[in-house]
XYZ file of C-alpha atoms in Angstrom:
504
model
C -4.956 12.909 -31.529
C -4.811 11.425 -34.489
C -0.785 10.795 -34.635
C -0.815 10.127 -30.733
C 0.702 6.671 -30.859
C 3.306 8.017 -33.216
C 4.106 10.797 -30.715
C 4.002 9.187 -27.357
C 5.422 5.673 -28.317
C 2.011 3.686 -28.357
C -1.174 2.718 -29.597
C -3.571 4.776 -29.657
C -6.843 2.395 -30.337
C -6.475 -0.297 -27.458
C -7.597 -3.219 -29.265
C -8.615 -5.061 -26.378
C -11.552 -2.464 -25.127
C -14.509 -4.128 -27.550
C -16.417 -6.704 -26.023
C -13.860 -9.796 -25.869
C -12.338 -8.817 -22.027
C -14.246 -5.717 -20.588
C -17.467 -6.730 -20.460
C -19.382 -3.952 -22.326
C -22.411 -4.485 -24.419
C -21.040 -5.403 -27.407
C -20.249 -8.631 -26.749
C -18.946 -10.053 -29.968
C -15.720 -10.360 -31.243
C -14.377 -8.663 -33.833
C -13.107 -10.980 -37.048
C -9.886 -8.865 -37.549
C -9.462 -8.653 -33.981
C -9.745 -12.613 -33.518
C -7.300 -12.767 -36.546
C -4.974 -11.058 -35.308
C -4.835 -13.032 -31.724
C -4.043 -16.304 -34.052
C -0.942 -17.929 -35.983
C -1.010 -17.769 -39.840
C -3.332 -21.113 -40.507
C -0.851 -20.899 -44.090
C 0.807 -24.454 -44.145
C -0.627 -25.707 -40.642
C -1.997 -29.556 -41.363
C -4.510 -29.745 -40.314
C -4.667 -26.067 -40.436
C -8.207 -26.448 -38.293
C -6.820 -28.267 -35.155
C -4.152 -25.770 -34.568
C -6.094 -22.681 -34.540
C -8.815 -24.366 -32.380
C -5.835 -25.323 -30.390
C -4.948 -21.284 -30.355
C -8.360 -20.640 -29.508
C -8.889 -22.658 -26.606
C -5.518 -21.632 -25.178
C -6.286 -17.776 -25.831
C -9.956 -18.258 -23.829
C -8.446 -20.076 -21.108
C -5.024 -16.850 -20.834
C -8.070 -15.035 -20.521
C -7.401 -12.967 -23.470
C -10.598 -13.792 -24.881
C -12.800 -13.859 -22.487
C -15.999 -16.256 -21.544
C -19.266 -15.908 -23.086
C -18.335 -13.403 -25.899
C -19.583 -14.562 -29.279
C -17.033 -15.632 -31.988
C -17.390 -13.749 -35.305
C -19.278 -15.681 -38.106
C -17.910 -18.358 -40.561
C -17.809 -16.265 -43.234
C -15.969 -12.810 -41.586
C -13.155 -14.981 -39.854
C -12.181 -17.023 -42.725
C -12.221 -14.006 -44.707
C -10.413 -12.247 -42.333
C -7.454 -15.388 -42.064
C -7.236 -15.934 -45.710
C -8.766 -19.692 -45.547
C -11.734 -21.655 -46.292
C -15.131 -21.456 -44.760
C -14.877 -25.177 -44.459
C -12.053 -24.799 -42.383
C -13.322 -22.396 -39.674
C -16.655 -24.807 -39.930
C -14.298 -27.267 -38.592
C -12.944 -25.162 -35.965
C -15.768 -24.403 -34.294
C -16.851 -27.519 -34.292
C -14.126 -28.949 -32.723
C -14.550 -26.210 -30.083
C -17.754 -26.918 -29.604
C -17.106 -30.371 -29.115
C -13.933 -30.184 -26.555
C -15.961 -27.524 -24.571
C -14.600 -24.486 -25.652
C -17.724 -23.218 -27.202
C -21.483 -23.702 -27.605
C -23.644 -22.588 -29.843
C -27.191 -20.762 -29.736
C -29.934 -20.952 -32.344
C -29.815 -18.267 -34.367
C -27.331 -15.829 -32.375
C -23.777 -17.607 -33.267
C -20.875 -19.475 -31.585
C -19.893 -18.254 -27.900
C -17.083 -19.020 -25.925
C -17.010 -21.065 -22.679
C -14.970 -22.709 -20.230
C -14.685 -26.645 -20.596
C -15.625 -28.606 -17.383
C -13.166 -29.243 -15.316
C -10.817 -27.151 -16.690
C -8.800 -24.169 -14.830
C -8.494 -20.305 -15.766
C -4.633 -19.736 -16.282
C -4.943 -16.731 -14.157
C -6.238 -18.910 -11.208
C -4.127 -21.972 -12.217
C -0.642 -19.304 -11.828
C -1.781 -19.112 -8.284
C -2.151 -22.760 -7.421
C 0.108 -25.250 -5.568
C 3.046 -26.781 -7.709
C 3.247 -30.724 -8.423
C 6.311 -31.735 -5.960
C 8.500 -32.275 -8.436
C 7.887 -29.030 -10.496
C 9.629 -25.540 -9.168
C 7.656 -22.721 -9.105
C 8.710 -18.948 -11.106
C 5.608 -17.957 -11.783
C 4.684 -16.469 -8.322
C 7.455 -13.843 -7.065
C 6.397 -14.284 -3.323
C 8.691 -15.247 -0.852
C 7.406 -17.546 2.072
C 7.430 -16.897 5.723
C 10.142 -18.877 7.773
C 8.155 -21.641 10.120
C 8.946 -19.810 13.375
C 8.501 -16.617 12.414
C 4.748 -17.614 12.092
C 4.529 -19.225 14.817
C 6.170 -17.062 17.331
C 3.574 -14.512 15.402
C 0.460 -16.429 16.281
C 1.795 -17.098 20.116
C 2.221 -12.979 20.726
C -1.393 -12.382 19.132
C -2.984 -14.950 20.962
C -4.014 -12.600 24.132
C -4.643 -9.748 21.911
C -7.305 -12.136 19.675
C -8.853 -12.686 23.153
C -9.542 -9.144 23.830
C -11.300 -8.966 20.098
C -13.252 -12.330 21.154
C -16.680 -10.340 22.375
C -16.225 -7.381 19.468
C -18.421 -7.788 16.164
C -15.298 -7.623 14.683
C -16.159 -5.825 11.833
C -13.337 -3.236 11.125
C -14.206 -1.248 7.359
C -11.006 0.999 8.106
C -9.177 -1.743 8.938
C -7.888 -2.339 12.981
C -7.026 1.067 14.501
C -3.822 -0.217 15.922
C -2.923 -1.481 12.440
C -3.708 1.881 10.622
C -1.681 3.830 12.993
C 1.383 1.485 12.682
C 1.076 1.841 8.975
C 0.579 5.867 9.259
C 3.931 5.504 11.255
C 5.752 3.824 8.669
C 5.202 6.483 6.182
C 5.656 9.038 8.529
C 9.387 7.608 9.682
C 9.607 7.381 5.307
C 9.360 10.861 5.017
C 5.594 11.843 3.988
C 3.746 12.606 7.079
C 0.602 10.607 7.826
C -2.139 10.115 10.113
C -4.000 7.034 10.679
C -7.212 8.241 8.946
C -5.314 8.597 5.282
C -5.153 4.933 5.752
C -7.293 2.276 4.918
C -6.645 -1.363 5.439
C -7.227 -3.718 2.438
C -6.938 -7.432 1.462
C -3.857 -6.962 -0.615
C -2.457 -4.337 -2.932
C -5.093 -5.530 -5.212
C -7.900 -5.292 -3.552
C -6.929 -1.615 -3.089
C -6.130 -1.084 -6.448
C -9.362 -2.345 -7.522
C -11.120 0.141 -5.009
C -9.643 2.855 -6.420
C -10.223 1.848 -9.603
C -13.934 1.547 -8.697
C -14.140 4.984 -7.242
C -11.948 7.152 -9.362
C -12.733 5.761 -12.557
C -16.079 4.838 -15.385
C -16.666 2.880 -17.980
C -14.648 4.467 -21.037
C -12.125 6.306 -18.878
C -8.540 6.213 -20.040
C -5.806 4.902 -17.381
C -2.065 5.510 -18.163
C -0.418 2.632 -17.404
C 3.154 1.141 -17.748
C 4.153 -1.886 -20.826
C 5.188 -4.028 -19.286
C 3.154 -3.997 -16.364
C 1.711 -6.309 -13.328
C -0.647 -8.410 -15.441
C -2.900 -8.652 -12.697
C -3.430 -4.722 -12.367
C -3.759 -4.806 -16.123
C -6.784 -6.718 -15.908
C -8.314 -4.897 -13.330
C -8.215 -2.237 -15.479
C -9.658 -3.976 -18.691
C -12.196 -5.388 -15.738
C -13.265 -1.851 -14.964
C -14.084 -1.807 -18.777
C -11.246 1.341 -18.769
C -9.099 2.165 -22.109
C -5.813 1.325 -20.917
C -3.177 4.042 -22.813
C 0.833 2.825 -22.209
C 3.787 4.010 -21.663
C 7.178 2.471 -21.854
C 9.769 0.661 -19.484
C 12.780 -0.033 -20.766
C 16.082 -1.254 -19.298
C 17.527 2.165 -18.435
C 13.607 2.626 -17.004
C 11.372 5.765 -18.431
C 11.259 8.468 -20.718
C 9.656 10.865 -18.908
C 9.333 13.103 -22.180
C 6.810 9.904 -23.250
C 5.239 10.188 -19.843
C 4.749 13.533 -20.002
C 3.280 13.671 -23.493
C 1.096 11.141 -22.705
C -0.313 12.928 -19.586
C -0.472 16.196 -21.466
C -2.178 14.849 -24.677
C -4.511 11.942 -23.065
C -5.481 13.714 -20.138
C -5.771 9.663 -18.848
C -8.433 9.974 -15.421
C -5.700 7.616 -13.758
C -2.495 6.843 -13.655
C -0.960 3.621 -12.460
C 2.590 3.206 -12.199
C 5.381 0.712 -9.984
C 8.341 3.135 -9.388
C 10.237 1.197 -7.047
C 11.894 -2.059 -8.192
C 9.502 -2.105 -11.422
C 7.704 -5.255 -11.664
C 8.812 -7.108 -14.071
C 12.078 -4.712 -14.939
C 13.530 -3.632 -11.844
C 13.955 -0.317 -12.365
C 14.010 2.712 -10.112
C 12.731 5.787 -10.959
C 15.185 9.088 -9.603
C 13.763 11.231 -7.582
C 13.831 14.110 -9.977
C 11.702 12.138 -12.396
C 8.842 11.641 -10.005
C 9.192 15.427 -9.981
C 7.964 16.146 -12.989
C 5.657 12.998 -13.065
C 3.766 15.009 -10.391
C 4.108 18.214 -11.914
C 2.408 16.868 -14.923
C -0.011 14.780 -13.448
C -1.394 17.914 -11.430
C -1.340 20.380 -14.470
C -3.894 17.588 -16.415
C -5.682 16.483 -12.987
C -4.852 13.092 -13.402
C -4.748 10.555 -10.205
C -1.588 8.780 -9.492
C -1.965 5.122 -8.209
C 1.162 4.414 -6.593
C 2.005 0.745 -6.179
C 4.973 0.763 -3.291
C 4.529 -3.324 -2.752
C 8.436 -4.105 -3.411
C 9.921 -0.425 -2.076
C 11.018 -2.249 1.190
C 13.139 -4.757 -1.177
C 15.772 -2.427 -1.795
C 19.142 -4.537 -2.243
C 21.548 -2.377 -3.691
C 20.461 1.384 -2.743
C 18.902 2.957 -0.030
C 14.882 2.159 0.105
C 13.238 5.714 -1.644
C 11.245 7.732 -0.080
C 7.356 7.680 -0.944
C 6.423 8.724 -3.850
C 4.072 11.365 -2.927
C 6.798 12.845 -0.458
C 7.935 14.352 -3.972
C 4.820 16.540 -4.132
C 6.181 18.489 -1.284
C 3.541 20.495 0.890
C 0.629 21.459 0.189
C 1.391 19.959 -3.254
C -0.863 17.175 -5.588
C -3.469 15.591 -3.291
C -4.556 13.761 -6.044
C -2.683 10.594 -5.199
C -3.422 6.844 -3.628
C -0.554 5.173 -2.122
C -0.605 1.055 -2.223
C 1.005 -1.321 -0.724
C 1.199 -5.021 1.030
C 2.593 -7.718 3.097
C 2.797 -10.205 0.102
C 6.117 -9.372 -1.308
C 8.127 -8.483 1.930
C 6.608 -10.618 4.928
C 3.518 -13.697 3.306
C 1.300 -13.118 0.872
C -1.129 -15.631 3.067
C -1.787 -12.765 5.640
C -3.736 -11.233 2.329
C -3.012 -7.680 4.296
C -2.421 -4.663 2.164
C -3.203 -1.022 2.309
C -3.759 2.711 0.482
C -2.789 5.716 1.594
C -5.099 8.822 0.044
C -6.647 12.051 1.343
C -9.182 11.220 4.582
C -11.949 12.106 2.373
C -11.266 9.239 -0.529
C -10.145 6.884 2.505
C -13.772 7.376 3.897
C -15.557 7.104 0.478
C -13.114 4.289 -0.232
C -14.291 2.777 2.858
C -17.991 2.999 2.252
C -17.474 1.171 -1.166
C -15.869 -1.530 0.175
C -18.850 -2.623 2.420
C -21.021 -4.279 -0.901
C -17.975 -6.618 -0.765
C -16.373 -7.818 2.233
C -17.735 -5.064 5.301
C -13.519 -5.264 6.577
C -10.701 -7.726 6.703
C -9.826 -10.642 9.178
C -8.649 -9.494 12.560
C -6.641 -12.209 12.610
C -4.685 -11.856 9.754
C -4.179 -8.364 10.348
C -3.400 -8.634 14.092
C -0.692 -10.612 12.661
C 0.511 -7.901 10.216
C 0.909 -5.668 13.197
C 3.165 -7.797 15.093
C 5.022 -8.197 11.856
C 5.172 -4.779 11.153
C 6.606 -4.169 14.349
C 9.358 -6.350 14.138
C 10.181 -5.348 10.680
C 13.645 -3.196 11.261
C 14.812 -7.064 12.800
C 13.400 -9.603 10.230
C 13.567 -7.294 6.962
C 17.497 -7.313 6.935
C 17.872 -11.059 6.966
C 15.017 -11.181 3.997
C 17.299 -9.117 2.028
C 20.392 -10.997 2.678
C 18.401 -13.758 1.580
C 17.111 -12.067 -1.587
C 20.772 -10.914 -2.247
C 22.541 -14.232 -1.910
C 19.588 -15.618 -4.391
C 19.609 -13.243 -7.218
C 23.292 -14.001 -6.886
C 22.555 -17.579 -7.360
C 20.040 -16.891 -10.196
C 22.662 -15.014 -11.961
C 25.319 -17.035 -12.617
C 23.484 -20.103 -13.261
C 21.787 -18.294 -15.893
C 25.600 -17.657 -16.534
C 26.434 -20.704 -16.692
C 23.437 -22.127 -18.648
C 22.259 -19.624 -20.694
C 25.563 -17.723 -21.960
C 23.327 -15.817 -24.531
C 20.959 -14.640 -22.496
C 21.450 -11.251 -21.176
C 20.064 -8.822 -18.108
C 20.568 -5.592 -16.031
C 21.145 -6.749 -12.169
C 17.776 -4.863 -9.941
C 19.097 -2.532 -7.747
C 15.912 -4.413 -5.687
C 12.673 -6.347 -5.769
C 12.106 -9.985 -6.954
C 13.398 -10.547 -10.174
C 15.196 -10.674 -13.048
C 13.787 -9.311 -16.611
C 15.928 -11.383 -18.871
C 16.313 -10.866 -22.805
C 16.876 -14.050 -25.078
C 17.526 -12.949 -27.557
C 14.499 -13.943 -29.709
C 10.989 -14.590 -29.588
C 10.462 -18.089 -28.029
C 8.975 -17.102 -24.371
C 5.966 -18.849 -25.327
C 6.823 -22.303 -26.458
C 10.193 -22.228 -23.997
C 7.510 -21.674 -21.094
C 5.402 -24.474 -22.479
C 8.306 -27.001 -22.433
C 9.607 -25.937 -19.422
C 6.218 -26.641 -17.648
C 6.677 -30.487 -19.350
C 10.819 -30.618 -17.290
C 8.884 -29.222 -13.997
C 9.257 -25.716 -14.190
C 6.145 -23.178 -14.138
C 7.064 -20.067 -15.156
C 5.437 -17.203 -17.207
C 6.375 -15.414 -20.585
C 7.093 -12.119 -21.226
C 4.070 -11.685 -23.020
C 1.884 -12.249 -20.010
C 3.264 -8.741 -18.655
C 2.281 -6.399 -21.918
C -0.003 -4.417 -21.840
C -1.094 -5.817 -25.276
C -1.129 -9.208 -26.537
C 2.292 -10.414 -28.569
C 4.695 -8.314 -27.087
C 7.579 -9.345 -24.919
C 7.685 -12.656 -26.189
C 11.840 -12.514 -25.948
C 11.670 -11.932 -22.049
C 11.043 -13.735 -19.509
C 10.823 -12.399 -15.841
C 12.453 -15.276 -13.471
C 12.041 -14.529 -9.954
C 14.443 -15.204 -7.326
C 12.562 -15.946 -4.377
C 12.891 -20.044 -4.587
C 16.654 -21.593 -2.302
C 19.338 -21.568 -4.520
C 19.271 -25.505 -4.988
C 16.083 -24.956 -6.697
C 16.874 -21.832 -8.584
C 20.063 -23.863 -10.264
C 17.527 -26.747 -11.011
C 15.660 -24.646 -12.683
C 17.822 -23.018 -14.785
C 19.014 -26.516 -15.900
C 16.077 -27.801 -16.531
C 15.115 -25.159 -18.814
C 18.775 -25.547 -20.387
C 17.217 -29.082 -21.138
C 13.983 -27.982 -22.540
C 15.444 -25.500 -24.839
C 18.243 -28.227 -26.088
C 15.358 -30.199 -27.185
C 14.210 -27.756 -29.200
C 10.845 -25.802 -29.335
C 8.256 -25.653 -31.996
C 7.797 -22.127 -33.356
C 6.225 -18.813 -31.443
C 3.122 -17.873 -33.032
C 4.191 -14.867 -32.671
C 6.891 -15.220 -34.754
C 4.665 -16.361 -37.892
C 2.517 -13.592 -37.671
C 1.264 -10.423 -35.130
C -0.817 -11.273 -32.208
C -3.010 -7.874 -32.513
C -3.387 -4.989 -34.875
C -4.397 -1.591 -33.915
């Protein structure tokens, strides 16, 4: 184990699993580890004010998370090669913009400043007018198509009037239509492997909850869907990677990792990768399941973006691969968000009756079963799929199109691979300013997300940048443009760039 990272292609000590994101009982963070998160202080004036700057932005990315105590005076100036005096000074000036508080005798400890927003709630929130939104790659639901929705539910909501309405399962129309879907998809289903959630989230995190304990390792893609990532570091799980490239896995890496971790879980995207795009051939999920069975690990399967096939033919599910009687060891997710509204908040898992039913029963400490309404409208969505899907891909075609050569235009240097489906574009350029170009960006009216936000470790990625295409094409040329502008203005340097973000 000891020469795992050098054999698989990763790290083999998460550095993120002490007590700065997961929650466990050691809640203090490490000196080296803080270090490591923070720009060489090494000709900064006033060297104090930009690493409490770097502080405060690292606690409110969420990469150091609230209420963890900071390590003492004497261990983090040590640790950054600088004065005392000067990390005095920091946490002062954390202290006094809200960033921190101290308690006698027991250290510094980080907080969240009043009136200030979590970055991982602020990604989610409405857009100034003027600014255009890439950070979210959701497409939204034409006017009418909503409302014709709500007219044809209207009588059906009626009928559910005098009911409880409490549906843990989910509605038993809805289940079947969903069992239907991946029955026509090849993987025959019946309505009680199915179990309606609030989003592909939600049903991650159930799984998560049920499958998994403290200390587990969980095999997961880099990059990834930041959000799954920290529902894994939530769970307080030791998140092991494995590598997406351009040309998509190496399945040699996968299966090393699977043979040699023996990971509890596996979570993987292997349609239209989020954030690269890729597709994973059928005879790779092959051996994925071979090797998965042979260790016992469970596959999480997130299918959110398999309907947005573009280029190809949409694949078949995942777990269709297994073949009869093959690995029952695997949880199929999915949603509404990416191919109808994420508003409906509808998703789903598919997963042997028996997990569905103790998936089921878990779910009742939190929310006892999802809106009727939203997911009466799901149905009629569902059912109308085969004629609204086809113009939603038309649209997503003519806008990647769009997206591509104004990026073309714009950005000559700047280089991709095309998504044979999905959302986005995962675009190289060429060095390591994802960061800062975000930052300035944000100050022309852009919002839109770094590379680094989808590693599974912080400092990675920073030359990428995923830029979805689900805005008109107006608005996708603006914001190419604008960013054009912002990075003609010139951008102070990554920190990354000065000096690693993490050291294992």
């Amino acid at each position: 184990m000891a020469n795992l990272g050098k054999v698989v292609g990763m790290d083999a000590v998460d550095p993120l699993r002490r007590g700065d994101r997961t929650g466990r009982s050691d809640r203090t963070l490490g000196s080296r580890q803080l270090a490591a998160m923070l720009p060489d202080p090494t000709g900064m004036r006033p060297a104090f004010r930009h690493l409490a700057r770097q502080i405060g932005d690292l606690i409110l990315d969420g990469r150091i998370a609230l209420h963890v105590r900071l390590p003492a005076e004497r261990e983090l100036a040590a640790a950054l090669n600088t004065s005392r005096a000067t990390v005095t000074a920091v946490y002062d000036l954390l202290r006094e913009n809200g960033y921190a508080y101290s308690r006698q005798g027991s250290g510094t400890w980080t907080a969240m400043p009043e009136g200030r927003t979590p970055r991982r709630i602020a990604r989610f929130l409405e857009t100034p007018d003027a600014a255009i939104d890439l950070a979210r790659a959701a497409p939204g639901l034409p006017e009418h198509v909503l409302a014709d929705a709500l007219v044809h539910i209207a009588p059906h909501l009626a009928r559910h009037a005098d009911t409880p309405g409490y549906h843990p399962y989910g509605l038993p129309d809805l289940r079947a239509a969903i069992a239907e879907r991946f029955t026509r998809r090849g993987l025959a289903t019946v309505p009680e492997q199915i179990l309606v959630t609030a989003g592909a989230q939600h049903a991650l995190t159930l799984t998560v909850g049920l499958l998994c304990g403290p200390g587990d390792r969980v095999m997961a893609e880099n990059p990834s869907y930041p959000n799954a990532l920290e529902a894994l570091r939530r769970a307080r799980l030791r998140p092991v990677s494995v590598p997406v490239t351009d040309t998509g896995w190496d399945i040699e890496v996968v299966e090393s990792t699977l043979s040699q971790v023996v990971p509890q879980l596996a979570y993987l995207i292997p349609d239209f990768h989020n954030p690269t795009g890729c597709l994973m051939p059928g005879h790779d999920r092959e051996r994925v399941l071979r090797a998965a069975e042979r260790t016992g690990t469970w596959l999480v399967i997130d299918e959110t973006l398999t309907d947005l096939a573009l280029d190809v033919p949409a694949p078949q599910p995942f777990a269709s691969h297994a073949g009869p009687g093959g690995n029952g060891q695997i949880v199929t997710i999915g949603s509404m968000s990416k191919t109808h509204w994420a508003g409906l908040r509808i998703g789903w898992l598919r997963a042997p009756s028996q997990v569905v039913t103790e998936l089921a029963g878990q779910r009742m400490a939190n929310d006892m079963g999802g809106s009727v309404v939203d997911q009466l409208l799901a149905l009629h969505l569902l059912t109308r799929a085969e004629e609204l899907l086809p113009t939603r891909l038309e649209q997503l075609r003519t806008r990647r199109a769009a997206l591509s050569e104004a990026l073309a235009e714009h950005m000559p240097r700047w280089t991709w691979r095309t998504p044979a489906g999905g959302l986005s574009l995962w675009v190289d350029l060429g060095e390591p300013i994802a960061s800062p170009l975000a930052e300035q960006a944000r100050e022309c009216g852009v919002r839109i997300e770094g590379g680094g936000y989808f590693g599974a470790y912080p400092g990675i990625f920073e030359q990428r940048m995923r830029i979805p295409y689900t805005a008109t094409p107006d608005a996708l040329r603006e914001a190419v443009q604008r960013m054009a502008a912002a990075l003609a203005d010139g951008l102070p340097p990554a920190p990354a760039a000065r000096r690693p973000r993490w050291i294992a």
